Amino acid sequence: MISDFGGPGPGAADPRQHDGSWVGELLLHAGHDDAEPAVHIGERLDRAGLRHEVGDRHAELAEAGLRRGGSVALQLPPSLALLTHLLAAWRTGAQVILLDHRLTAHESDRALRRTAPQFLVRPAGPVRLGVLRGFHAVDPVAEPYPGGRPAESGHALVQLSSGSTGPSKVIGRTAADLVAEVHRYTLIPGMPRRGDRIVVLNSLIHAMGLMAGVLHSLHTGVEIVLPERMSADGILAAVAARTAPTVITGVPFHAQLLASVSAPPPLPHLVRAVSAGEPVRPGVAEAFAARYSVPLGEVYGMTETGVLAADLSGASRPATGRTAPGIEAKVVDGELLVRRPVSPYLGPAGPDRTAGRTAGCAPATPRRSTRRPGCSPSWAGWTPRCRSAGSRSI
């Protein structure tokens, strides 16, 4: 089947096309009023202010020696610095490797050895980690990484799967992949529109937070908001801060947290919430809707593919929703298969690309196939959709 929403099917992307021009055209374009709100991460920046910040970071990375075809790892906490360095590096035409700032020293060293970036951007000093912090104010430093190499492929983005259930995979996505997914999100009913706000509770370095929370919002003209604190009070305060229509995105934990508030304040501008990453427990969506009089929608996808299925109204529950625009998929023996033109895995650590199934892959029923964990080898042709060992859903 082709996507129920319509839209283009997948096509091969030429990785040599990453020259950075897509950042200005898709994300920082002048089609929006300079005074429109762009981000609120500690401070509020309009579109002109964001472009200025990205320009400054672009100049700093160029002074450090980053060039088109180079590579840089960003290991920054949720922050304005993470967002602006990401856009600046892409604008240069460089490959960006996103690393979790919470990795241990051993985990960081192992990830850096595997990806070998030319440059590493980290906070200049220690970051005070607090489980309730929504974002951090950091002073980043870009330094050469010993033994680092220019990008060996044309992928714009490199991510590492979590490794929670097996060896971590190195996953690459081209600029064309990212552009296609941004446009895919614009075709999903219920996504925020120009002038709206999105309160992002997901990790900014993983697929849902990055693609739906940041890139789609920049393209569409939606203000990106990170709450000061990840407590229920902090999240609700971020929602109430402005009167524009507002959407919350997070993981099931956030939905449960907000549903547990016995007497939330009136939030007339809250339009909906969206959960991703894992299934929502029975009763949570109903409790959330009862508290806030808005639906809890769901999105499912993988680091390797981006969004696969979505229903932001929540009407498809217990299924996640329809296949997303441009996703070509079919069900065989109760297992959902998704076509990918090429493998997303970089290096020798990817799953076996020659077998139609991988050991340990749990079959899924068609009704709930967008929820099932398992294995996801991805190569040219029809491939198991269920998650690969160590991969992270969005």
XYZ file of C-alpha atoms in Angstrom, residues 13-367:
355
model
C 18.680 10.439 -2.851
C 22.015 11.601 -4.228
C 24.186 12.152 -1.124
C 26.495 14.479 -3.093
C 23.764 17.103 -3.086
C 24.392 18.214 0.518
C 25.824 21.688 -0.020
C 23.939 23.406 2.798
C 21.637 25.400 0.534
C 18.602 23.434 1.735
C 18.968 24.916 5.235
C 18.270 28.427 4.041
C 15.639 27.350 1.537
C 13.729 24.983 3.831
C 14.344 26.196 7.384
C 15.667 29.765 7.519
C 13.983 31.077 4.390
C 12.795 34.656 4.157
C 9.230 33.598 3.390
C 8.294 34.340 7.002
C 8.061 37.766 8.593
C 11.307 38.634 10.392
C 9.314 39.526 13.494
C 7.518 36.161 13.728
C 8.419 34.167 16.873
C 10.879 31.374 16.039
C 12.189 29.844 19.263
C 11.719 30.320 22.994
C 14.542 28.535 24.797
C 15.285 30.696 27.798
C 15.114 33.737 25.554
C 12.661 34.391 22.763
C 14.071 34.900 19.266
C 12.150 36.013 16.223
C 13.019 34.754 12.733
C 15.556 37.526 12.141
C 17.189 36.909 15.516
C 17.485 33.184 14.849
C 19.069 33.771 11.442
C 21.541 36.151 13.078
C 22.470 33.575 15.736
C 22.936 30.857 13.122
C 25.083 33.221 11.065
C 27.336 33.891 14.064
C 27.739 30.159 14.759
C 28.424 29.561 11.049
C 31.266 32.106 11.169
C 32.694 30.550 14.350
C 32.692 27.036 12.880
C 34.324 28.325 9.707
C 37.021 30.027 11.780
C 37.607 26.719 13.580
C 38.203 25.108 10.167
C 34.916 23.366 9.347
C 34.285 23.268 5.604
C 31.819 21.751 3.163
C 32.279 17.982 3.204
C 33.705 18.113 6.715
C 32.300 16.446 9.813
C 31.444 17.705 13.272
C 30.016 15.997 16.348
C 27.661 17.982 18.555
C 27.511 16.797 22.147
C 25.407 19.511 23.732
C 22.471 19.431 26.139
C 19.057 20.753 25.057
C 19.822 24.413 24.417
C 19.688 27.253 21.963
C 23.348 26.466 21.287
C 22.476 22.942 20.113
C 19.870 24.251 17.693
C 22.018 27.044 16.235
C 25.184 24.931 15.906
C 23.210 22.206 14.146
C 21.782 24.628 11.600
C 25.125 26.407 11.159
C 27.027 23.180 10.523
C 24.457 21.999 8.007
C 24.520 25.390 6.341
C 28.269 24.890 5.883
C 27.582 21.646 4.036
C 29.106 19.526 6.791
C 28.005 16.189 8.173
C 26.619 16.472 11.712
C 26.938 13.636 14.229
C 24.542 14.007 17.169
C 25.737 12.554 20.482
C 23.815 12.455 23.741
C 25.347 14.820 26.296
C 24.560 12.304 29.043
C 26.944 9.651 27.718
C 29.691 8.556 30.095
C 33.296 9.351 29.187
C 33.778 5.741 28.039
C 30.605 5.793 25.928
C 31.552 9.133 24.403
C 35.062 7.922 23.503
C 33.650 4.800 21.875
C 31.102 6.810 19.850
C 33.753 9.292 18.725
C 36.145 6.532 17.664
C 33.397 4.949 15.572
C 32.337 8.177 13.854
C 35.717 10.014 13.778
C 34.500 13.609 13.341
C 36.974 16.338 12.415
C 35.562 18.599 15.116
C 33.765 18.162 18.422
C 31.491 20.819 19.911
C 30.990 20.487 23.664
C 30.210 22.841 26.552
C 33.290 24.708 27.754
C 32.575 23.711 31.343
C 30.607 21.164 33.350
C 26.866 21.036 32.764
C 24.709 20.822 35.865
C 22.512 17.869 35.088
C 19.072 17.928 36.613
C 16.282 15.597 35.644
C 13.764 18.436 35.632
C 15.745 20.900 33.532
C 14.067 21.577 30.208
C 17.118 23.271 28.710
C 20.567 24.578 29.614
C 22.537 27.756 29.001
C 25.960 26.622 27.785
C 29.095 28.160 26.281
C 30.110 25.729 23.528
C 33.656 25.219 22.269
C 34.550 23.704 18.877
C 37.825 21.781 18.967
C 39.571 19.458 16.495
C 39.103 15.788 17.299
C 42.393 13.845 17.102
C 42.342 11.446 14.165
C 39.071 12.837 12.854
C 38.253 12.617 9.169
C 36.106 14.522 6.679
C 32.729 12.976 5.972
C 33.137 9.651 4.187
C 29.598 9.783 2.826
C 27.253 12.531 1.755
C 24.887 12.002 4.696
C 23.906 15.241 6.387
C 22.951 13.603 9.694
C 24.515 10.725 11.600
C 22.868 9.276 14.694
C 23.625 6.315 16.922
C 20.861 3.982 17.988
C 20.441 3.531 21.723
C 22.123 0.134 21.972
C 19.697 -0.798 24.745
C 18.922 -4.232 23.280
C 22.031 -4.937 21.200
C 25.036 -3.333 19.557
C 24.478 0.326 18.743
C 24.122 1.103 15.022
C 25.478 4.108 13.157
C 22.627 5.513 11.075
C 22.950 8.073 8.295
C 20.314 10.265 6.661
C 20.857 12.430 3.600
C 19.694 16.006 3.208
C 17.112 14.674 0.762
C 15.824 12.295 3.472
C 15.427 15.180 5.912
C 13.749 17.467 3.387
C 11.328 14.695 2.398
C 10.401 14.026 6.017
C 9.765 17.693 6.745
C 7.370 17.795 3.793
C 5.862 14.481 4.976
C 4.985 16.056 8.318
C 3.279 18.987 6.591
C 0.813 16.496 5.059
C -0.145 14.849 8.362
C -3.501 16.238 9.584
C -3.264 18.049 12.902
C 0.381 19.150 12.715
C 0.958 22.716 13.980
C 0.629 25.463 11.376
C 2.171 28.867 10.864
C 1.611 31.069 13.897
C 1.119 28.115 16.271
C 3.444 27.030 19.085
C 4.919 23.626 19.875
C 6.119 22.737 23.376
C 8.777 20.082 22.765
C 9.409 17.579 25.549
C 11.155 14.967 23.353
C 14.930 14.773 23.040
C 16.128 17.193 20.367
C 18.719 14.716 19.080
C 16.241 11.931 18.362
C 13.825 11.686 15.487
C 10.544 13.039 16.878
C 12.047 15.999 18.715
C 14.386 16.848 15.864
C 12.109 16.324 12.873
C 8.618 17.172 14.150
C 9.672 19.472 16.970
C 12.439 21.479 15.292
C 12.754 21.089 11.517
C 9.051 20.954 10.633
C 8.418 23.914 12.948
C 11.167 26.031 11.396
C 9.875 25.247 7.924
C 6.242 25.930 8.752
C 6.635 28.996 10.958
C 5.763 27.402 14.310
C 7.386 28.763 17.479
C 9.581 26.135 19.183
C 9.285 26.212 22.983
C 11.262 24.291 25.597
C 9.906 24.551 29.160
C 12.270 25.747 31.866
C 11.440 22.685 33.949
C 10.112 19.281 32.948
C 7.742 19.128 35.919
C 4.003 19.190 35.321
C 3.867 22.787 36.554
C 6.767 23.761 34.278
C 5.188 22.197 31.205
C 1.802 23.771 31.868
C 3.432 27.161 32.439
C 5.127 26.898 29.038
C 1.787 26.086 27.406
C 0.100 29.041 29.110
C 2.856 31.568 28.330
C 1.264 32.768 25.074
C -2.213 32.712 23.568
C -1.312 31.162 20.210
C -2.667 27.665 19.457
C -0.277 25.226 21.144
C 0.637 21.559 20.686
C 2.646 19.468 23.168
C 4.920 16.664 21.927
C 6.515 14.166 24.254
C 6.699 10.515 25.248
C 4.111 8.481 27.173
C 5.695 9.459 30.496
C 4.827 13.101 29.836
C 1.237 12.215 28.986
C 0.948 10.209 32.210
C 2.527 13.047 34.204
C 0.114 15.639 32.866
C -2.894 13.328 33.164
C -2.082 12.900 36.873
C -2.596 16.615 37.601
C -5.820 16.713 39.579
C -6.824 20.306 38.823
C -4.891 21.768 35.870
C -5.370 25.459 35.057
C -7.571 26.422 32.105
C -5.574 26.123 28.882
C -7.929 27.322 26.152
C -5.141 27.545 23.578
C -3.954 23.949 23.992
C -4.975 22.171 20.783
C -3.631 18.661 21.283
C -0.745 16.577 22.626
C 1.230 13.982 20.678
C 3.094 11.007 22.123
C 5.889 9.036 20.453
C 8.601 6.560 21.351
C 6.596 3.703 22.841
C 2.966 2.643 23.325
C 0.685 4.708 25.547
C -0.627 2.648 28.435
C -4.355 1.854 28.423
C -6.409 4.602 30.013
C -3.768 7.352 29.737
C -5.215 8.938 26.599
C -8.686 8.950 28.105
C -7.415 10.469 31.361
C -5.481 13.124 29.446
C -8.517 14.044 27.354
C -10.660 14.251 30.483
C -8.200 16.653 32.144
C -7.547 18.971 29.192
C -10.439 18.403 26.740
C -8.007 17.800 23.855
C -6.895 14.555 22.182
C -3.661 12.677 22.737
C -2.393 11.619 19.312
C 0.367 9.160 18.500
C 3.313 8.957 16.108
C 5.525 5.953 15.451
C 8.788 5.730 13.570
C 12.427 4.813 13.810
C 15.770 6.562 13.648
C 16.418 4.688 10.400
C 13.246 5.842 8.639
C 11.752 8.755 10.490
C 7.981 8.822 10.907
C 6.143 5.700 9.736
C 2.612 6.083 11.059
C 0.583 8.802 12.735
C -2.856 9.767 13.934
C -2.772 13.051 15.823
C -6.449 12.759 16.689
C -5.949 9.492 18.551
C -9.038 8.072 16.814
C -7.142 5.012 15.506
C -6.211 3.770 18.965
C -5.248 1.027 19.787
C -3.468 1.237 16.417
C -0.998 4.091 16.067
C -2.524 5.393 12.849
C -2.210 5.464 9.079
C 1.070 5.167 7.269
C 2.661 8.575 6.850
C 2.817 10.393 3.504
C 5.363 8.896 1.128
C 5.829 5.705 3.165
C 5.398 2.622 0.978
C 4.490 -0.382 3.075
C 2.643 -3.681 3.091
C 1.739 -6.400 5.572
C 3.064 -9.932 5.024
C 2.202 -12.700 7.490
C 1.226 -10.156 10.109
C 4.426 -8.170 9.768
C 4.609 -4.647 8.381
C 7.306 -4.212 5.723
C 8.625 -0.809 4.651
C 10.512 -0.075 1.436
C 13.782 1.820 1.669
C 15.864 2.618 -1.445
C 19.194 2.078 0.332
C 20.431 0.914 3.710
C 20.604 3.631 6.370
C 23.433 1.890 8.210
C 26.991 3.169 7.993
C 30.010 0.954 8.520
C 30.114 -2.769 9.238
C 27.807 -2.789 12.269
C 24.471 -2.732 10.441
C 22.120 -5.714 10.476
C 22.372 -8.457 7.877
C 21.059 -7.006 4.615
C 20.589 -10.320 2.806
C 17.866 -12.019 4.820
C 14.206 -11.110 4.751
C 13.952 -11.561 8.499
C 16.346 -11.353 11.402
C 16.520 -13.753 14.311
C 14.492 -12.533 17.254
C 12.114 -10.374 15.217
C 8.694 -10.707 16.790
C 5.807 -10.986 14.304
C 3.144 -8.329 14.721
C -0.565 -8.367 14.073
C -1.715 -5.985 11.321
C -3.827 -4.033 13.821
